[in-house]
mmCIF file of C-alpha atoms in Angstrom:
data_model
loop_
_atom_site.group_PDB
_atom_site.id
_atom_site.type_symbol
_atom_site.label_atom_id
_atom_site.label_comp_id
_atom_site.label_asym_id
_atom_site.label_seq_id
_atom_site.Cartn_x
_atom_site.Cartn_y
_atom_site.Cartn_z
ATOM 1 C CA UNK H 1 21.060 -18.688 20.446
ATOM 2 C CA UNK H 2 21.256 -17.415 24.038
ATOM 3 C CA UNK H 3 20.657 -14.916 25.996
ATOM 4 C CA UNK H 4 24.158 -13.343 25.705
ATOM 5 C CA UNK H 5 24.621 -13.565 21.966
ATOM 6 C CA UNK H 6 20.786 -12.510 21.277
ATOM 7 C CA UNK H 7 21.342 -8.940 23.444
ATOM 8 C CA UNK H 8 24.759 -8.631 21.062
ATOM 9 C CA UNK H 9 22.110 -8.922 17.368
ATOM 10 C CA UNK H 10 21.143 -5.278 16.053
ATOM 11 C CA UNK H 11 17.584 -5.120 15.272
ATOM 12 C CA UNK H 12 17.865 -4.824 11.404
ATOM 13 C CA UNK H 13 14.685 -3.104 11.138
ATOM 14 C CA UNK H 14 15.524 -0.108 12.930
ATOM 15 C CA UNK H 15 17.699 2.560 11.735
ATOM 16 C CA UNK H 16 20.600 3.297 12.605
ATOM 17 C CA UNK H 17 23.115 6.312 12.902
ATOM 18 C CA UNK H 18 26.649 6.865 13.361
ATOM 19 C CA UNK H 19 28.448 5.691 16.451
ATOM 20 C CA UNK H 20 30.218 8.746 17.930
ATOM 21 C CA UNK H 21 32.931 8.481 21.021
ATOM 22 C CA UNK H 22 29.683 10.223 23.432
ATOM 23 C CA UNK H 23 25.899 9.884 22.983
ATOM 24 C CA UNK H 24 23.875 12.665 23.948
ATOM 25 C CA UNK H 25 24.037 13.585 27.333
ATOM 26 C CA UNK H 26 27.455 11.603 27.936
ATOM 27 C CA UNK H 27 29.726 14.821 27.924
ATOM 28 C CA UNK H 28 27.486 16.477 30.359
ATOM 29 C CA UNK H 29 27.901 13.914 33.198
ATOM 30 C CA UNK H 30 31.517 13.694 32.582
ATOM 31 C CA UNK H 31 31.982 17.288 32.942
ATOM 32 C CA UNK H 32 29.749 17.293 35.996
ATOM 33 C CA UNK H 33 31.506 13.898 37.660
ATOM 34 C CA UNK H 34 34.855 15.764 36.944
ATOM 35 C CA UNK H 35 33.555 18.918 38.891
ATOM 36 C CA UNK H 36 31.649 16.867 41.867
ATOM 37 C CA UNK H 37 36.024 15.701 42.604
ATOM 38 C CA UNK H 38 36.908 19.008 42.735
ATOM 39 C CA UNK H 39 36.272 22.517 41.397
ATOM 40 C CA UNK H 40 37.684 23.001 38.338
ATOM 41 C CA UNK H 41 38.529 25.917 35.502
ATOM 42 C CA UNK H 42 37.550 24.877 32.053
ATOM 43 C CA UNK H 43 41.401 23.864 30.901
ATOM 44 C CA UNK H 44 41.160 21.249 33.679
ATOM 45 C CA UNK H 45 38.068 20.088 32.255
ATOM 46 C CA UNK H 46 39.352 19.336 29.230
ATOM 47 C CA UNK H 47 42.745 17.659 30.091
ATOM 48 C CA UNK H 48 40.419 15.669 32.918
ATOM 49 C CA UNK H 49 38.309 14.542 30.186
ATOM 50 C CA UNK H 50 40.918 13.812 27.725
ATOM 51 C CA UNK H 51 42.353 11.802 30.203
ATOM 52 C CA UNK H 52 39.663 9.755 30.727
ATOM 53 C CA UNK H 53 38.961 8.764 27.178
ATOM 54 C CA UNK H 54 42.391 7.966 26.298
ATOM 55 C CA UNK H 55 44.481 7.790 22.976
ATOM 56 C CA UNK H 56 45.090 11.540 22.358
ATOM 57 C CA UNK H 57 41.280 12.881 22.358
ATOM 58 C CA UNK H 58 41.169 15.967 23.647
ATOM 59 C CA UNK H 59 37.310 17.941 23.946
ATOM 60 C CA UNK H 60 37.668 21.091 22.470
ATOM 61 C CA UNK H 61 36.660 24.501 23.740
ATOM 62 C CA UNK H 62 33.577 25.262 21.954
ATOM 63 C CA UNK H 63 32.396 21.489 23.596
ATOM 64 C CA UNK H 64 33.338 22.353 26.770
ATOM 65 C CA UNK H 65 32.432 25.922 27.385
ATOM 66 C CA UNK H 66 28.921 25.348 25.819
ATOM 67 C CA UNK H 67 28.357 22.390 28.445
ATOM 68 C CA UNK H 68 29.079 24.074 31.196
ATOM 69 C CA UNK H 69 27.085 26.739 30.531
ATOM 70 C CA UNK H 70 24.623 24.291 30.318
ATOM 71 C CA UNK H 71 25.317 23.110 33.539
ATOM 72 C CA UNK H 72 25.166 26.693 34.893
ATOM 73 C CA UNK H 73 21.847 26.964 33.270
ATOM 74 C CA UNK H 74 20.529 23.855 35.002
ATOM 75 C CA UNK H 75 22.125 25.199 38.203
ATOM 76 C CA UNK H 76 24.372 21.944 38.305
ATOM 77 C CA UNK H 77 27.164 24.296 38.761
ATOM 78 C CA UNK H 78 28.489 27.268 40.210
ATOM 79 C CA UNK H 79 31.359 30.251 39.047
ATOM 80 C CA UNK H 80 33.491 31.155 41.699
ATOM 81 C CA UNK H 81 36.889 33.550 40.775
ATOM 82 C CA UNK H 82 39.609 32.693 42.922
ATOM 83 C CA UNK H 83 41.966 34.431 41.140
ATOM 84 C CA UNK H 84 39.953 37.087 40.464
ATOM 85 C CA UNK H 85 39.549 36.172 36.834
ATOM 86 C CA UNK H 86 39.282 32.805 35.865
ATOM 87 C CA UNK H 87 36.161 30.784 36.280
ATOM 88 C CA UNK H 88 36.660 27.923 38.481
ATOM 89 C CA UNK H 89 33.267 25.790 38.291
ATOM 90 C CA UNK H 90 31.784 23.910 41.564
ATOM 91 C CA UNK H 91 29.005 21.834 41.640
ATOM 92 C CA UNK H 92 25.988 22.608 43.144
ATOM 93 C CA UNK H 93 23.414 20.532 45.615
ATOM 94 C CA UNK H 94 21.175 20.333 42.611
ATOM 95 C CA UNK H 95 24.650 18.988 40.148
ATOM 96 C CA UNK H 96 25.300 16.329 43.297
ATOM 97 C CA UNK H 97 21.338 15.358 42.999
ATOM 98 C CA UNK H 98 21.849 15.099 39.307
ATOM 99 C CA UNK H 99 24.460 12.901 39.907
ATOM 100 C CA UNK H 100 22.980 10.479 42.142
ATOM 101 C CA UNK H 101 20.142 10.089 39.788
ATOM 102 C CA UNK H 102 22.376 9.721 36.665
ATOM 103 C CA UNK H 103 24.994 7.495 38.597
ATOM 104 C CA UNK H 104 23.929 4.021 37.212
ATOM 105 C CA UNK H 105 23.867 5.851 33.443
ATOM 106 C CA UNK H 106 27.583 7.639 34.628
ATOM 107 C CA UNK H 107 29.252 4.279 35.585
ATOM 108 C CA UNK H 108 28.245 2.863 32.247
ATOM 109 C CA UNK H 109 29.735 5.733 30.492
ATOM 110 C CA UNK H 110 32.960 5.905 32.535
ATOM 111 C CA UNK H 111 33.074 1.813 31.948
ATOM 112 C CA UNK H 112 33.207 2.048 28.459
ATOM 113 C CA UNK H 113 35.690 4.597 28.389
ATOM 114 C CA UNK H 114 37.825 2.550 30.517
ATOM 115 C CA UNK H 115 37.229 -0.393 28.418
ATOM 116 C CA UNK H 116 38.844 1.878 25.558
ATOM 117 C CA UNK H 117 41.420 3.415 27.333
ATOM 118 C CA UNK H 118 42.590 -0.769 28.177
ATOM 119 C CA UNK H 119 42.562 -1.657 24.664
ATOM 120 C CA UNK H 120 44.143 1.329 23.111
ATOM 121 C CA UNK H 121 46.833 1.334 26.023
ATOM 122 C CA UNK H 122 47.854 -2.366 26.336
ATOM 123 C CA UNK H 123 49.850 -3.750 23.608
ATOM 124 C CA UNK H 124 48.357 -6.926 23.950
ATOM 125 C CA UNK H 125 45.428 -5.649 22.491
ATOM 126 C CA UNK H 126 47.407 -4.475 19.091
ATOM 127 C CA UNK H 127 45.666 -7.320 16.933
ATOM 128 C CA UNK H 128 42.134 -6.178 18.473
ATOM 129 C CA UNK H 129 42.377 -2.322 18.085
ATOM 130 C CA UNK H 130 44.265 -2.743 14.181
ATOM 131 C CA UNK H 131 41.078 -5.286 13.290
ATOM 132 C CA UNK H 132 38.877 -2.806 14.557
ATOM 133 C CA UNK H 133 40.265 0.252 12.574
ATOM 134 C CA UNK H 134 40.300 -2.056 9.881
ATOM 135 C CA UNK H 135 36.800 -2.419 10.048
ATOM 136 C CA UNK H 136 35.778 1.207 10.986
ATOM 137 C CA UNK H 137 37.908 1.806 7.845
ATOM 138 C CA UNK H 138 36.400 -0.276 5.629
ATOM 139 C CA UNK H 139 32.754 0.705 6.472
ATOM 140 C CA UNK H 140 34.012 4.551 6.251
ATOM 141 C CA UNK H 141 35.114 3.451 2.835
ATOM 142 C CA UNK H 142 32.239 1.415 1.478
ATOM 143 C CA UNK H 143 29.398 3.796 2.180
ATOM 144 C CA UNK H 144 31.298 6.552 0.792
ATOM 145 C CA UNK H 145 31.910 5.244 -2.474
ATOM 146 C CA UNK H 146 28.955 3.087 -2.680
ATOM 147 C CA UNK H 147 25.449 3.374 -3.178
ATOM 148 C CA UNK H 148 24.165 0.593 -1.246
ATOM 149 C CA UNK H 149 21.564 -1.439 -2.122
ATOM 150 C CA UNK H 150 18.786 -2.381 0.799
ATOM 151 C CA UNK H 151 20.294 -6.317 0.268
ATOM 152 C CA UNK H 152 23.857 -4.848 0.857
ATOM 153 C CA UNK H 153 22.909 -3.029 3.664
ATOM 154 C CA UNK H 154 21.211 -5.824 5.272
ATOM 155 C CA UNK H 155 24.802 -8.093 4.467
ATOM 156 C CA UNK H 156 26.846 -5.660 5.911
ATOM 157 C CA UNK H 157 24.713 -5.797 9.255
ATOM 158 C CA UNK H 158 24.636 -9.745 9.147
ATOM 159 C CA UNK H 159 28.421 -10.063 8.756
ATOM 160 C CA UNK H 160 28.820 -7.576 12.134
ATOM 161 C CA UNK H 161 26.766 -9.338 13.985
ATOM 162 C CA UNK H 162 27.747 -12.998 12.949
ATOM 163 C CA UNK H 163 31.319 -11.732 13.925
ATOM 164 C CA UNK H 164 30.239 -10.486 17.215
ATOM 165 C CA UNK H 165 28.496 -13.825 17.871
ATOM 166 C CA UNK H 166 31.612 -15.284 16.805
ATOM 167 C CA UNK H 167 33.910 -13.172 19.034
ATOM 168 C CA UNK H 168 31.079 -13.872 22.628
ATOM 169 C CA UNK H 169 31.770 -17.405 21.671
ATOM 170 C CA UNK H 170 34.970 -17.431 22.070
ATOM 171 C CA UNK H 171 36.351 -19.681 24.930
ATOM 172 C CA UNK H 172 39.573 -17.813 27.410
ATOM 173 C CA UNK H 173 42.151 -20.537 27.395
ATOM 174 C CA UNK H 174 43.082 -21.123 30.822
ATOM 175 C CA UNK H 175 46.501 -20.830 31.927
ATOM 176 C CA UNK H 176 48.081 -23.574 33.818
#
């Protein structure tokens, strides 16, 4: 194998949990990056952030008020009232400094989303995105019905990563 299709392989030997849509962490920078553009109010926030992921997510309140109190915890942020009663949040020199440390870790983040946003939004990706609900689906369905075996387990995790070998392998035909 090479280098490419080795850093694709799962370690077998190490568990594993759930993917979700962010990581810990990931929200937090998004929220911040979003605020660093321009202040916002927390109903910005979430439509900014739902339009950054893509197909229909929307964060919900008790995600986004929690994290930016967190942010106004770590001083990342700032409440101003404009109107007198709505909290608009700015970020803070300490939020920008945040920022430039995290900004490798943010443009992975906002990469991936993009990457999603591109194959949820482009019907040439229909096959793709159907194939990968299928399998999301039929995961979902096996370990909840199933009491897996440690051989099973093991099978399941070779057939994902033979078919992402399979798919880095994969030659673009070149248009003439």
């Amino acid at each position: 194998m090479n280098e490419t299709t080795d850093s694709l392989l799962i370690n077998s030997d190490k568990p594993s949990r759930k993917s979700r849509l962010f990581e810990s962490g990931h929200m937090k920078l998004l929220v911040l990056s979003l605020i660093e553009q321009a202040p916002r109010y927390g109903y910005e926030i979430i439509k900014g952030i739902g339009e950054l992921v893509g197909g229909g997510y929307s964060p919900s309140t008790g995600t986004i008020y929690p994290t930016l109190s967190y942010l106004e915890d770590m001083q990342f942020v700032s409440i101003e009232k404009p109107d007198g009663e709505r909290k608009q949040y700015k970020i803070t020199v300490t939020g920008i400094n945040h920022l430039k440390d995290q900004k490798e870790h943010l443009e992975h983040i906002l990469g991936r989303l993009e990457t999603r946003r591109e194959i949820q939004n482009n019907d040439q990706y229909l096959d793709i995105s159907r194939a990968m609900e299928n399998l999301k689906t039929s995961l979902r369905l096996k370990l909840k019905n199933s009491a897996l075996t440690e051989e099973t387990i093991h099978q399941i995790a070779k057939s994902i990563d033979q078919a992402a070998v399979c798919i880095s392998r994969i030659k673009n035909e070149e248009v003439l």
